[in-house]
Coordinates of C-alpha atoms and ligand atoms in Angstrom, one line a residue:
Chain A
M789 CA -11.2 13.3 2.9
H790 CA -9.2 11.7 5.7
A791 CA -6.4 10.4 3.5
F792 CA -6.0 13.7 1.6
G793 CA -5.9 15.6 4.9
Q794 CA -3.1 13.3 6.2
I795 CA -1.1 13.6 3.0
L796 CA -1.5 17.4 3.0
K797 CA -0.4 17.5 6.7
I798 CA 2.7 15.4 6.1
E799 CA 3.7 17.1 2.9
T800 CA 3.4 20.5 4.6
R801 CA 5.7 19.3 7.3
L802 CA 8.2 18.0 4.8
Y803 CA 8.0 21.3 2.9
L804 CA 8.8 23.2 6.1
R805 CA 11.6 20.8 7.1
D806 CA 13.4 21.7 3.9
L807 CA 14.2 25.1 5.4
A808 CA 15.6 26.5 2.2
A809 CA 12.3 26.3 0.3
P810 CA 10.2 28.4 2.7
L811 CA 13.1 30.7 3.3
I812 CA 13.7 31.6 -0.3
T813 CA 10.0 31.5 -1.2
I814 CA 8.5 33.6 1.6
V815 CA 11.2 35.1 3.8
L816 CA 13.6 36.4 1.1
P817 CA 11.0 38.6 -0.8
L818 CA 9.9 40.1 2.6
L819 CA 13.5 40.6 3.6
L820 CA 14.3 42.4 0.3
L821 CA 11.2 44.6 0.7
T822 CA 12.4 45.6 4.2
V823 CA 16.0 46.3 3.2
F824 CA 15.0 48.4 0.2
G825 CA 12.2 50.0 2.1
M826 CA 14.5 51.3 4.8
I827 CA 16.4 53.4 2.3
P828 CA 14.5 56.7 2.2
A829 CA 15.4 57.6 -1.4
L830 CA 13.7 54.4 -2.6
R831 CA 10.4 55.5 -1.0
E832 CA 10.3 58.8 -2.9
S833 CA 8.3 59.0 -6.1
N834 CA 10.4 59.2 -9.2
P835 CA 9.3 59.9 -12.8
D836 CA 11.6 57.0 -14.0
F837 CA 9.1 54.6 -12.3
G838 CA 5.9 56.3 -13.6
D839 CA 5.6 58.6 -10.6
R840 CA 5.9 55.7 -8.2
S841 CA 8.6 55.1 -5.6
F842 CA 11.2 52.5 -6.4
I843 CA 9.8 50.3 -3.7
Q844 CA 6.3 50.5 -5.3
Y845 CA 7.7 49.7 -8.6
F846 CA 9.8 46.8 -7.4
A847 CA 7.2 45.1 -5.1
P848 CA 5.6 43.0 -7.9
S849 CA 9.0 41.7 -8.8
L850 CA 9.5 40.5 -5.2
L851 CA 6.2 38.6 -5.6
V852 CA 7.7 37.1 -8.8
I853 CA 10.4 35.5 -6.6
T854 CA 7.7 33.6 -4.6
L855 CA 5.8 32.6 -7.7
A856 CA 8.8 31.4 -9.6
M857 CA 10.2 29.5 -6.7
A858 CA 6.9 27.8 -5.8
A859 CA 5.6 27.0 -9.3
V860 CA 8.6 26.4 -11.6
N861 CA 11.3 25.4 -9.1
I862 CA 10.0 23.5 -6.1
L863 CA 6.9 21.9 -7.6
P864 CA 8.4 20.2 -10.6
T865 CA 11.5 19.0 -8.7
V866 CA 9.5 17.6 -5.9
L867 CA 7.1 15.8 -8.2
A868 CA 9.9 14.4 -10.4
T869 CA 11.8 13.2 -7.4
Y870 CA 8.7 11.5 -6.1
R871 CA 8.2 9.7 -9.3
E872 CA 11.8 8.8 -9.7
R873 CA 11.9 7.2 -6.3
G874 CA 8.7 5.3 -6.7
V875 CA 6.8 7.3 -4.1
L876 CA 3.9 7.9 -6.5
R877 CA 3.9 4.3 -7.7
R878 CA 3.8 3.0 -4.1
L879 CA 0.9 5.3 -3.4
A880 CA -0.9 3.9 -6.4
T881 CA -1.0 0.5 -4.6
T882 CA -2.9 2.0 -1.6
P883 CA -6.5 3.3 -1.5
A884 CA -5.0 6.8 -1.7
S885 CA -4.3 7.9 -5.2
P886 CA -1.0 9.6 -6.2
A887 CA -3.4 12.3 -7.5
A888 CA -3.9 13.2 -3.8
L889 CA -0.2 13.8 -3.4
L890 CA -0.2 16.0 -6.5
A891 CA -3.1 18.0 -5.2
A892 CA -1.4 18.4 -1.8
Q893 CA 1.7 19.8 -3.6
L894 CA -0.5 22.3 -5.5
V895 CA -2.3 23.3 -2.3
I896 CA 1.1 24.0 -0.7
S897 CA 2.3 26.0 -3.7
L898 CA -0.9 28.1 -3.6
G899 CA -0.7 28.5 0.1
T900 CA 2.9 29.8 0.0
I901 CA 2.0 32.2 -2.8
L902 CA -1.0 33.5 -1.0
I903 CA 0.9 34.0 2.3
S904 CA 3.8 35.8 0.5
A905 CA 1.4 38.1 -1.4
V906 CA -0.5 39.0 1.8
L907 CA 2.8 39.6 3.7
L908 CA 4.2 41.8 0.9
I909 CA 1.0 43.8 0.6
V910 CA 0.5 44.3 4.3
V911 CA 4.1 45.1 5.2
G912 CA 4.5 47.3 2.1
R913 CA 1.4 49.2 3.1
L914 CA 2.2 49.6 6.8
A915 CA 5.9 50.3 6.6
F916 CA 6.9 51.6 3.2
D917 CA 4.1 53.6 1.6
V918 CA 3.2 50.9 -0.9
P919 CA -0.6 51.4 -1.5
L920 CA -3.0 48.5 -1.1
P921 CA -3.8 47.3 -4.6
R922 CA -5.5 50.2 -6.3
H923 CA -7.6 47.8 -8.5
P924 CA -8.2 44.9 -6.1
L925 CA -10.2 42.8 -8.6
G926 CA -7.7 43.4 -11.3
F927 CA -4.9 42.5 -8.9
A928 CA -6.6 39.3 -7.8
L929 CA -7.2 38.3 -11.5
A930 CA -3.6 39.1 -12.4
L931 CA -2.3 37.1 -9.5
V932 CA -4.6 34.1 -10.1
L933 CA -3.9 34.0 -13.8
G934 CA -0.2 34.5 -13.4
T935 CA -0.1 31.8 -10.8
A936 CA -2.1 29.5 -13.0
A937 CA 0.2 30.0 -15.9
L938 CA 3.3 29.4 -13.9
L939 CA 1.9 26.3 -12.1
A940 CA 0.8 24.9 -15.4
L941 CA 4.4 25.4 -16.7
G942 CA 5.8 23.8 -13.6
L943 CA 3.5 20.8 -14.0
L944 CA 4.5 20.5 -17.6
V945 CA 8.1 20.3 -16.5
A946 CA 7.2 17.6 -14.0
A947 CA 5.3 15.7 -16.7
V948 CA 8.1 15.6 -19.2
A949 CA 11.1 15.1 -16.8
P950 CA 11.5 11.5 -15.7
T951 CA 14.0 12.2 -13.0
N952 CA 15.0 14.8 -10.4
K953 CA 18.1 15.6 -12.5
S954 CA 16.3 16.2 -15.7
A955 CA 13.6 18.2 -13.9
Q956 CA 16.3 20.5 -12.6
A957 CA 17.9 20.8 -16.0
I958 CA 14.6 22.2 -17.4
A959 CA 13.3 23.9 -14.2
V960 CA 16.4 26.0 -13.4
P961 CA 16.8 27.8 -16.7
L962 CA 13.0 28.3 -16.8
F963 CA 13.1 29.7 -13.2
M964 CA 15.9 32.1 -14.2
L965 CA 14.0 33.3 -17.3
V966 CA 10.9 33.9 -15.2
M967 CA 13.0 35.8 -12.6
F968 CA 14.8 37.8 -15.3
F969 CA 11.8 38.9 -17.2
G970 CA 10.0 39.5 -13.9
G971 CA 12.6 42.2 -13.2
V972 CA 14.1 40.4 -10.2
Y973 CA 17.7 40.3 -11.2
L974 CA 17.7 43.8 -12.8
P975 CA 14.8 46.2 -12.1
R976 CA 13.0 46.5 -15.4
F977 CA 13.7 50.2 -15.9
M978 CA 17.3 49.1 -16.5
L979 CA 16.4 46.7 -19.3
P980 CA 16.1 47.7 -22.9
N981 CA 12.5 48.3 -24.0
F982 CA 12.0 45.2 -26.0
L983 CA 13.0 43.0 -23.1
V984 CA 10.5 44.8 -20.9
R985 CA 7.7 44.2 -23.5
I986 CA 8.7 40.5 -23.6
G987 CA 8.4 40.5 -19.8
D988 CA 4.9 41.9 -20.0
Y989 CA 3.8 38.6 -21.6
T990 CA 6.1 36.2 -19.6
P991 CA 4.4 34.5 -16.8
P992 CA 3.4 35.5 -14.2
G993 CA 2.9 38.9 -16.0
V994 CA 4.7 41.4 -13.8
Q995 CA 3.3 44.4 -15.7
A996 CA -0.3 43.4 -15.0
L997 CA 0.6 43.0 -11.3
L998 CA 2.3 46.4 -11.3
D999 CA -0.6 48.2 -13.0
A1000 CA -3.3 46.7 -10.7
W1001 CA -1.2 47.2 -7.6
T1002 CA -0.2 50.9 -8.1
T1003 CA -2.3 52.4 -10.9
D1004 CA -5.5 50.9 -12.4
A1005 CA -7.0 47.9 -14.1
P1006 CA -4.4 45.7 -15.8
R1007 CA -4.6 45.4 -19.6
P1008 CA -6.9 42.7 -20.8
L1009 CA -4.4 41.4 -23.3
H1010 CA -1.8 40.8 -20.5
L1011 CA -4.4 38.8 -18.6
A1012 CA -5.6 36.9 -21.6
I1013 CA -2.1 35.7 -22.5
M1014 CA -1.7 34.3 -19.0
A1015 CA -5.0 32.5 -19.3
V1016 CA -4.0 31.0 -22.7
I1017 CA -0.6 29.8 -21.3
A1018 CA -2.3 28.3 -18.3
V1019 CA -4.8 26.4 -20.5
L1020 CA -2.2 25.2 -23.1
A1021 CA 0.5 24.2 -20.6
G1022 CA -2.0 22.7 -18.2
S1023 CA -3.7 20.5 -20.8
A1024 CA -0.3 19.4 -22.2
A1025 CA 0.8 18.5 -18.6
A1026 CA -2.4 16.6 -18.0
K1027 CA -1.8 14.6 -21.2
L1028 CA 1.8 13.8 -20.6
F1029 CA 1.9 13.3 -16.8
R1030 CA 2.8 9.8 -15.7
W1031 CA 2.8 8.3 -12.2
E1032 CA 5.9 6.2 -13.0
Chain B
M981 CA -10.8 -21.9 -3.0
P982 CA -7.9 -19.9 -4.6
V983 CA -7.7 -16.2 -3.7
I984 CA -5.2 -15.5 -6.5
E985 CA -5.6 -17.1 -10.0
V986 CA -3.1 -16.3 -12.7
T987 CA -3.9 -18.0 -16.0
N988 CA -1.6 -17.8 -19.1
L989 CA -0.3 -14.4 -18.1
H990 CA 1.6 -12.6 -20.8
K991 CA 3.3 -9.2 -20.6
R992 CA 5.8 -7.5 -22.9
Y993 CA 7.7 -4.2 -22.8
G994 CA 8.0 -3.2 -26.4
E995 CA 10.0 -6.0 -27.9
T996 CA 11.1 -7.6 -24.6
V997 CA 8.8 -10.4 -23.4
A998 CA 9.0 -10.1 -19.7
V999 CA 6.4 -12.7 -18.9
D1000 CA 5.7 -15.3 -21.6
D1001 CA 3.2 -17.7 -20.1
V1002 CA 2.7 -17.9 -16.4
S1003 CA -0.1 -19.7 -14.5
F1004 CA -0.6 -20.5 -10.9
D1005 CA -3.2 -20.4 -8.1
V1006 CA -2.7 -19.3 -4.5
A1007 CA -5.0 -20.8 -1.9
A1008 CA -6.3 -18.7 1.0
G1009 CA -3.9 -18.6 3.9
E1010 CA -1.0 -19.9 1.9
I1011 CA 2.5 -18.5 1.6
F1012 CA 3.3 -18.8 -2.0
G1013 CA 6.8 -18.1 -3.3
V1014 CA 7.9 -16.9 -6.7
L1015 CA 11.5 -17.9 -7.3
G1016 CA 13.7 -17.3 -10.3
P1017 CA 16.9 -15.8 -11.6
N1018 CA 17.3 -12.0 -12.3
G1019 CA 15.1 -10.8 -15.1
A1020 CA 12.9 -13.9 -15.0
G1021 CA 9.7 -11.9 -14.9
K1022 CA 8.9 -12.2 -11.1
T1023 CA 8.3 -8.6 -10.5
T1024 CA 6.3 -8.1 -13.6
T1025 CA 4.1 -11.1 -12.6
V1026 CA 3.4 -9.9 -9.1
E1027 CA 2.8 -6.3 -10.4
C1028 CA 0.2 -7.6 -12.7
V1029 CA -1.4 -9.3 -9.7
A1030 CA -1.2 -6.1 -7.8
G1031 CA -2.9 -4.2 -10.6
L1032 CA 0.1 -2.0 -11.3
R1033 CA 0.6 -3.3 -14.8
V1034 CA -1.8 -4.3 -17.4
P1035 CA -1.3 -7.8 -18.8
D1036 CA -1.0 -8.2 -22.6
G1037 CA -2.7 -11.6 -22.4
G1038 CA -4.1 -14.0 -19.9
E1039 CA -6.3 -13.6 -16.9
V1040 CA -5.6 -12.4 -13.4
S1041 CA -8.1 -12.7 -10.6
V1042 CA -7.6 -11.6 -7.0
L1043 CA -10.3 -12.5 -4.4
G1044 CA -12.6 -13.1 -7.4
L1045 CA -12.0 -9.5 -8.6
D1046 CA -10.2 -8.0 -11.6
P1047 CA -7.0 -6.1 -10.4
R1048 CA -7.7 -3.2 -12.9
R1049 CA -11.4 -2.9 -13.0
D1050 CA -12.0 -3.5 -9.3
A1051 CA -8.9 -1.6 -8.2
T1052 CA -10.7 0.6 -5.7
R1053 CA -12.0 -2.4 -3.8
L1054 CA -8.8 -4.4 -4.0
R1055 CA -6.6 -1.7 -2.7
Q1056 CA -8.3 -1.9 0.6
L1057 CA -7.6 -5.7 0.7
V1058 CA -4.2 -6.1 -0.8
G1059 CA -1.0 -4.7 0.7
V1060 CA 2.0 -4.3 -1.6
Q1061 CA 5.7 -4.0 -1.0
L1062 CA 7.4 -3.0 -4.2
Q1063 CA 11.0 -4.1 -5.1
E1064 CA 12.1 -0.6 -5.9
S1065 CA 10.3 2.2 -4.1
Q1066 CA 11.6 4.7 -1.6
L1067 CA 10.0 7.4 0.5
P1068 CA 10.7 11.1 0.8
D1069 CA 14.1 11.7 2.6
R1070 CA 12.7 13.7 5.5
L1071 CA 9.7 11.5 6.2
R1072 CA 10.0 9.9 9.6
V1073 CA 9.2 6.3 10.3
A1074 CA 6.1 6.9 12.5
E1075 CA 4.8 9.6 10.1
A1076 CA 5.0 7.2 7.2
L1077 CA 3.1 4.5 9.0
E1078 CA 0.5 6.8 10.4
M1079 CA -0.1 8.4 6.9
Y1080 CA -0.5 5.0 5.3
A1081 CA -2.7 3.8 8.1
S1082 CA -5.0 6.7 7.4
F1083 CA -5.7 5.4 3.9
Y1084 CA -7.4 2.2 5.1
R1085 CA -10.8 1.6 6.6
D1086 CA -9.5 -0.9 9.3
P1087 CA -5.7 -0.4 9.8
T1088 CA -3.6 -2.1 12.4
D1089 CA -2.0 0.0 15.2
P1090 CA 1.1 1.6 13.6
A1091 CA 2.9 1.8 16.9
R1092 CA 2.6 -2.0 17.4
L1093 CA 3.7 -2.7 13.9
I1094 CA 6.8 -0.5 14.4
D1095 CA 7.7 -2.5 17.5
E1096 CA 7.1 -5.8 15.8
L1097 CA 9.4 -4.9 13.0
G1098 CA 12.1 -3.7 15.4
L1099 CA 11.9 -0.1 14.4
G1100 CA 10.8 1.2 17.9
E1101 CA 14.0 3.1 18.4
K1102 CA 13.8 4.6 15.0
R1103 CA 10.3 5.9 15.1
N1104 CA 11.4 9.5 14.8
T1105 CA 14.2 8.9 12.4
P1106 CA 13.9 10.4 8.9
Y1107 CA 13.9 7.9 6.0
Q1108 CA 17.3 9.1 4.7
K1109 CA 18.9 8.2 8.0
L1110 CA 17.7 4.6 8.1
S1111 CA 20.0 1.7 7.1
G1112 CA 19.1 -0.4 4.1
G1113 CA 17.6 -3.1 6.3
Q1114 CA 15.6 -0.6 8.3
K1115 CA 14.2 0.9 5.1
Q1116 CA 13.2 -2.6 4.0
R1117 CA 11.4 -3.3 7.2
L1118 CA 9.6 0.0 7.0
S1119 CA 8.5 -0.9 3.5
I1120 CA 7.2 -4.3 4.8
A1121 CA 5.3 -2.5 7.6
L1122 CA 3.7 -0.2 5.1
A1123 CA 2.4 -3.2 3.2
L1124 CA 0.9 -4.7 6.3
V1125 CA -0.5 -1.5 8.0
G1126 CA -3.8 -1.7 6.2
N1127 CA -4.6 -5.2 7.7
P1128 CA -4.7 -6.7 4.2
K1129 CA -6.2 -10.1 3.3
I1130 CA -3.4 -10.6 0.8
A1131 CA 0.2 -9.2 1.1
I1132 CA 2.3 -9.1 -2.0
L1133 CA 6.0 -8.8 -1.0
D1134 CA 8.6 -8.3 -3.7
E1135 CA 12.1 -9.2 -2.4
L1136 CA 11.0 -9.6 1.2
T1137 CA 14.4 -9.7 2.8
T1138 CA 16.9 -8.5 0.2
G1139 CA 19.3 -6.2 2.0
L1140 CA 18.6 -7.5 5.5
D1141 CA 21.3 -9.1 7.7
P1142 CA 20.8 -12.7 8.8
Q1143 CA 19.2 -11.8 12.1
A1144 CA 16.8 -9.3 10.6
R1145 CA 16.0 -11.8 8.0
R1146 CA 15.0 -14.4 10.6
D1147 CA 13.0 -11.8 12.5
T1148 CA 11.2 -10.9 9.4
W1149 CA 10.4 -14.6 8.7
G1150 CA 8.9 -14.8 12.2
L1151 CA 6.8 -11.8 11.5
I1152 CA 5.6 -13.2 8.2
E1153 CA 4.6 -16.4 9.9
R1154 CA 2.7 -14.5 12.6
V1155 CA 0.9 -12.5 9.8
R1156 CA 0.0 -15.7 8.1
E1157 CA -1.4 -17.1 11.4
R1158 CA -3.9 -14.2 11.2
G1159 CA -5.1 -15.7 8.0
V1160 CA -3.3 -13.4 5.5
T1161 CA -2.4 -14.9 2.2
I1162 CA 1.1 -14.1 1.2
L1163 CA 2.6 -13.9 -2.3
L1164 CA 6.3 -13.4 -2.0
V1165 CA 9.1 -13.0 -4.4
T1166 CA 12.5 -14.2 -3.1
H1167 CA 16.0 -15.0 -4.2
F1168 CA 16.9 -16.9 -1.0
M1169 CA 16.4 -20.7 -1.0
E1170 CA 16.5 -20.8 2.8
E1171 CA 13.7 -18.3 2.9
A1172 CA 11.7 -20.2 0.4
E1173 CA 12.2 -23.5 2.3
R1174 CA 11.4 -22.0 5.6
L1175 CA 8.3 -19.9 4.7
C1176 CA 6.7 -21.1 1.5
D1177 CA 4.0 -23.7 1.4
R1178 CA 4.4 -23.8 -2.4
L1179 CA 6.7 -22.3 -4.9
A1180 CA 6.6 -21.4 -8.6
V1181 CA 10.0 -21.3 -10.2
I1182 CA 10.0 -18.9 -13.1
D1183 CA 12.6 -18.8 -15.8
K1184 CA 12.5 -16.6 -18.9
G1185 CA 8.9 -15.7 -18.3
R1186 CA 7.7 -19.3 -17.9
V1187 CA 6.9 -21.5 -14.9
V1188 CA 9.4 -24.3 -14.9
A1189 CA 8.3 -26.0 -11.7
L1190 CA 5.5 -25.5 -9.2
D1191 CA 5.5 -27.6 -6.0
S1192 CA 6.2 -27.6 -2.3
P1193 CA 9.9 -27.0 -1.5
T1194 CA 10.4 -30.6 -0.6
G1195 CA 8.4 -31.7 -3.6
L1196 CA 10.6 -29.6 -5.8
V1197 CA 13.8 -31.1 -4.4
S1198 CA 12.6 -34.7 -4.6
A1199 CA 11.3 -34.2 -8.1
V1200 CA 14.7 -32.9 -9.3
A1201 CA 17.0 -35.1 -7.2
P1202 CA 15.0 -37.9 -5.4
E1203 CA 18.1 -39.8 -4.2
Q1204 CA 19.2 -39.5 -0.6
R1205 CA 22.4 -41.0 0.8
I1206 CA 22.8 -42.2 4.4
R1207 CA 26.2 -42.9 5.8
F1208 CA 27.0 -44.4 9.2
R1209 CA 29.3 -46.8 11.1
P1210 CA 27.3 -49.7 12.6
S1211 CA 28.1 -50.6 16.3
A1212 CA 27.8 -54.3 15.5
P1213 CA 28.3 -56.4 12.4
L1214 CA 25.4 -55.9 10.0
D1215 CA 24.0 -58.0 7.2
D1216 CA 23.7 -55.7 4.2
R1217 CA 20.6 -57.6 3.0
L1218 CA 18.6 -56.4 6.0
L1219 CA 18.8 -53.0 4.4
A1220 CA 18.9 -53.9 0.7
D1221 CA 15.6 -55.7 1.0
L1222 CA 13.8 -52.5 2.1
P1223 CA 11.6 -51.1 -0.7
Q1224 CA 13.0 -47.5 -0.1
V1225 CA 16.6 -48.6 -0.5
S1226 CA 18.2 -48.8 -4.0
A1227 CA 21.8 -49.7 -3.0
V1228 CA 24.0 -50.6 -0.1
T1229 CA 27.7 -50.2 -0.4
R1230 CA 30.6 -50.2 2.0
S1231 CA 33.4 -47.7 2.2
G1232 CA 35.9 -48.8 4.9
T1233 CA 34.0 -49.2 8.1
Q1234 CA 31.2 -47.1 6.8
V1235 CA 27.9 -48.3 5.4
V1236 CA 26.5 -46.1 2.6
V1237 CA 22.8 -46.6 1.8
T1238 CA 21.1 -44.8 -1.1
G1239 CA 17.3 -44.6 -1.5
T1240 CA 14.3 -42.5 -1.8
G1241 CA 11.2 -41.4 0.2
D1242 CA 11.4 -42.0 3.9
V1243 CA 14.5 -44.2 3.5
L1244 CA 16.0 -42.7 6.7
H1245 CA 13.2 -43.8 8.8
A1246 CA 13.1 -47.3 7.3
V1247 CA 16.9 -47.8 7.8
T1248 CA 16.9 -46.5 11.4
S1249 CA 13.9 -48.7 12.3
V1250 CA 15.7 -51.8 11.0
L1251 CA 18.9 -50.9 12.9
A1252 CA 16.8 -50.3 16.1
R1253 CA 15.1 -53.6 15.8
N1254 CA 18.5 -55.3 15.6
Q1255 CA 19.9 -53.2 18.4
I1256 CA 22.6 -51.7 16.2
I1257 CA 23.6 -48.1 16.9
A1258 CA 24.4 -46.0 13.9
A1259 CA 27.5 -44.0 14.8
D1260 CA 28.4 -40.8 12.8
L1261 CA 25.1 -40.9 11.0
R1262 CA 24.9 -38.4 8.1
L1263 CA 22.0 -37.8 5.6
E1264 CA 23.0 -36.3 2.3
Q1265 CA 20.3 -35.0 0.1
A1266 CA 19.8 -32.5 -2.6
T1267 CA 18.8 -29.0 -1.4
L1268 CA 16.5 -26.4 -3.0
D1269 CA 19.7 -24.8 -4.3
D1270 CA 20.4 -27.9 -6.3
A1271 CA 16.9 -28.1 -7.5
F1272 CA 17.0 -24.4 -8.6
V1273 CA 20.3 -24.9 -10.5
E1274 CA 18.9 -28.0 -12.1
L1275 CA 15.7 -26.2 -13.2
T1276 CA 17.1 -22.9 -14.3
G1277 CA 20.8 -23.5 -15.0
H1278 CA 21.5 -20.5 -12.8
R1279 CA 23.2 -20.3 -9.4
P1280 CA 20.8 -18.7 -6.9
A1281 CA 21.7 -15.3 -5.4
E1282 CA 24.4 -15.4 -2.7
Ligands
ATP1358 N1 9.5 -1.0 -17.1 C1 10.2 -1.9 -17.9 N2 10.4 -1.5 -19.2 C2 11.1 -2.4 -20.0 N3 11.5 -3.6 -19.7 C3 11.3 -4.0 -18.4 C4 10.6 -3.2 -17.5 N4 10.5 -3.8 -16.3 C5 11.2 -5.0 -16.5 N5 11.6 -5.1 -17.8 C6 12.3 -6.3 -18.4 O1 11.4 -7.4 -18.2 C7 12.1 -8.6 -17.8 C8 11.6 -9.1 -16.5 O2 11.8 -8.1 -15.5 P1 11.3 -8.3 -14.0 O3 11.6 -7.1 -13.3 O4 9.9 -8.8 -14.0 O5 12.3 -9.5 -13.5 P2 12.5 -10.1 -12.1 O6 12.4 -11.5 -12.2 O7 11.7 -9.4 -11.0 O8 14.1 -9.8 -11.9 P3 14.9 -9.4 -10.5 O9 15.2 -10.7 -9.8 O10 16.2 -8.8 -11.0 O11 14.1 -8.5 -9.7 C9 13.6 -8.1 -17.8 O12 14.2 -8.5 -19.0 C10 13.5 -6.6 -17.7 O13 14.7 -6.1 -18.3
MG1359 MG1 12.2 -8.2 -9.4

């Protein structure tokens, strides 16, 4: 559709113009991978990490940075700002629906997540001995379901927050929780066991990503929980979302 | 044939009655103004016409269609400028217009519209760097880019400087010459007088007057007063006998004639016939401002 293509094109440009967003979402995880990967000790297997190297153990957490930024930070604040400023309402007076703008934002989120995942996998493999996902299907499933769960949460925030300010007030703590349980702030081996277990079930489900990336099939329960969160948060968001 | 018909429109927000009972018709090619004090229900009324709000009572028909049921068809035909709507900060002028143009089957050339609205030098400027008046002009351009049959403009020139306001009036007149019907909400009497064929004055959700600008003025304050100094002695009866004249008085060397209708023409014809020159001639008459105050008990904006 012509209108959707135009909206996607313009929204992508706006996303790139806001340098901070692509820098933190895509460049920062890659940069951290490179910095840690250059330290030889972090590339050696270590029983603390289940016979993985630190860098193998930490790579899924770097992907969590991308997921958290795209889905629960940028997406809800952009949508709430658009609603607050009447961008969505104005679009509703034209033949293009505000739904097209929402769809464009989702495409941009998915695109950045995909790009970042591919970059981390490829650079990790070529430079730092991180294997390609050992269980590709399981990895794809874990990534898709984790992404869906987080995007649904992001949309729910956008649905309940009327303004940019209120969206940030919900999105920032949520973002920090996702980052924390995703093992970004502190690698998970440094956390007490019960926090690690909570992290297994906190979207996007970093343990399932880790299992599929470096060992074997993720646990079905981990995946199922992500699917349930995606469906629940997604339908609540669909119910509550307002264009104005 | 009316292109917009509003019949007994009623709309409330919770307990607040925003529009109580509003009816009016807008003919094809007309510039129809909606005037009224703050909170009178103007925006709510035109947003019901635009299909953005669902009326709680009454009928709205636009080009014979229902603004809610036939929304898809009407959005191609109706351009809307909302009173309070902004664009993303980093969106540039030309991008905004090209994007909006892509939504319509038969858009105008965005580049020409940018020039017509005096935004040529700002085409690559992001929205956040535009002045208030430039934002307003961009918003008008977005309402017109789809080549609409009807343009609904809420607060057309609020925030524009006097020159930009006049330029915008010129643009609206050119748009009308192309046969576009215009429904516009305004606070400015001068704007209403210059642009509008007819006006609805709305107060507290009701239409308190509906007429042409001159019709409104003469209905509220029909009397006109003419003052002049005659160049030669003048028999008051010559003027007093005219049907348009209600009184002739003297104030020093000045003659003061009060009357209605085309009293000015009648008086000047008599003077011409008697070869009397009217020095320092002044015509005093009520303005739309006076009519507005009379009708609503509010002072108009500015
Ligand atoms: N979304 C809303 N929710 C609740 N009340 C509203 C809403 N929009 C308008 N109102 C109320 O409805 C009444 C009419 O508002 P409206 O915006 O139609 O007035 P207006 O004539 O356009 O005023 P202005 O000249 O200030 O633009 C006001 O009392 C206003 O407070
Ligand atoms: Mg208004």
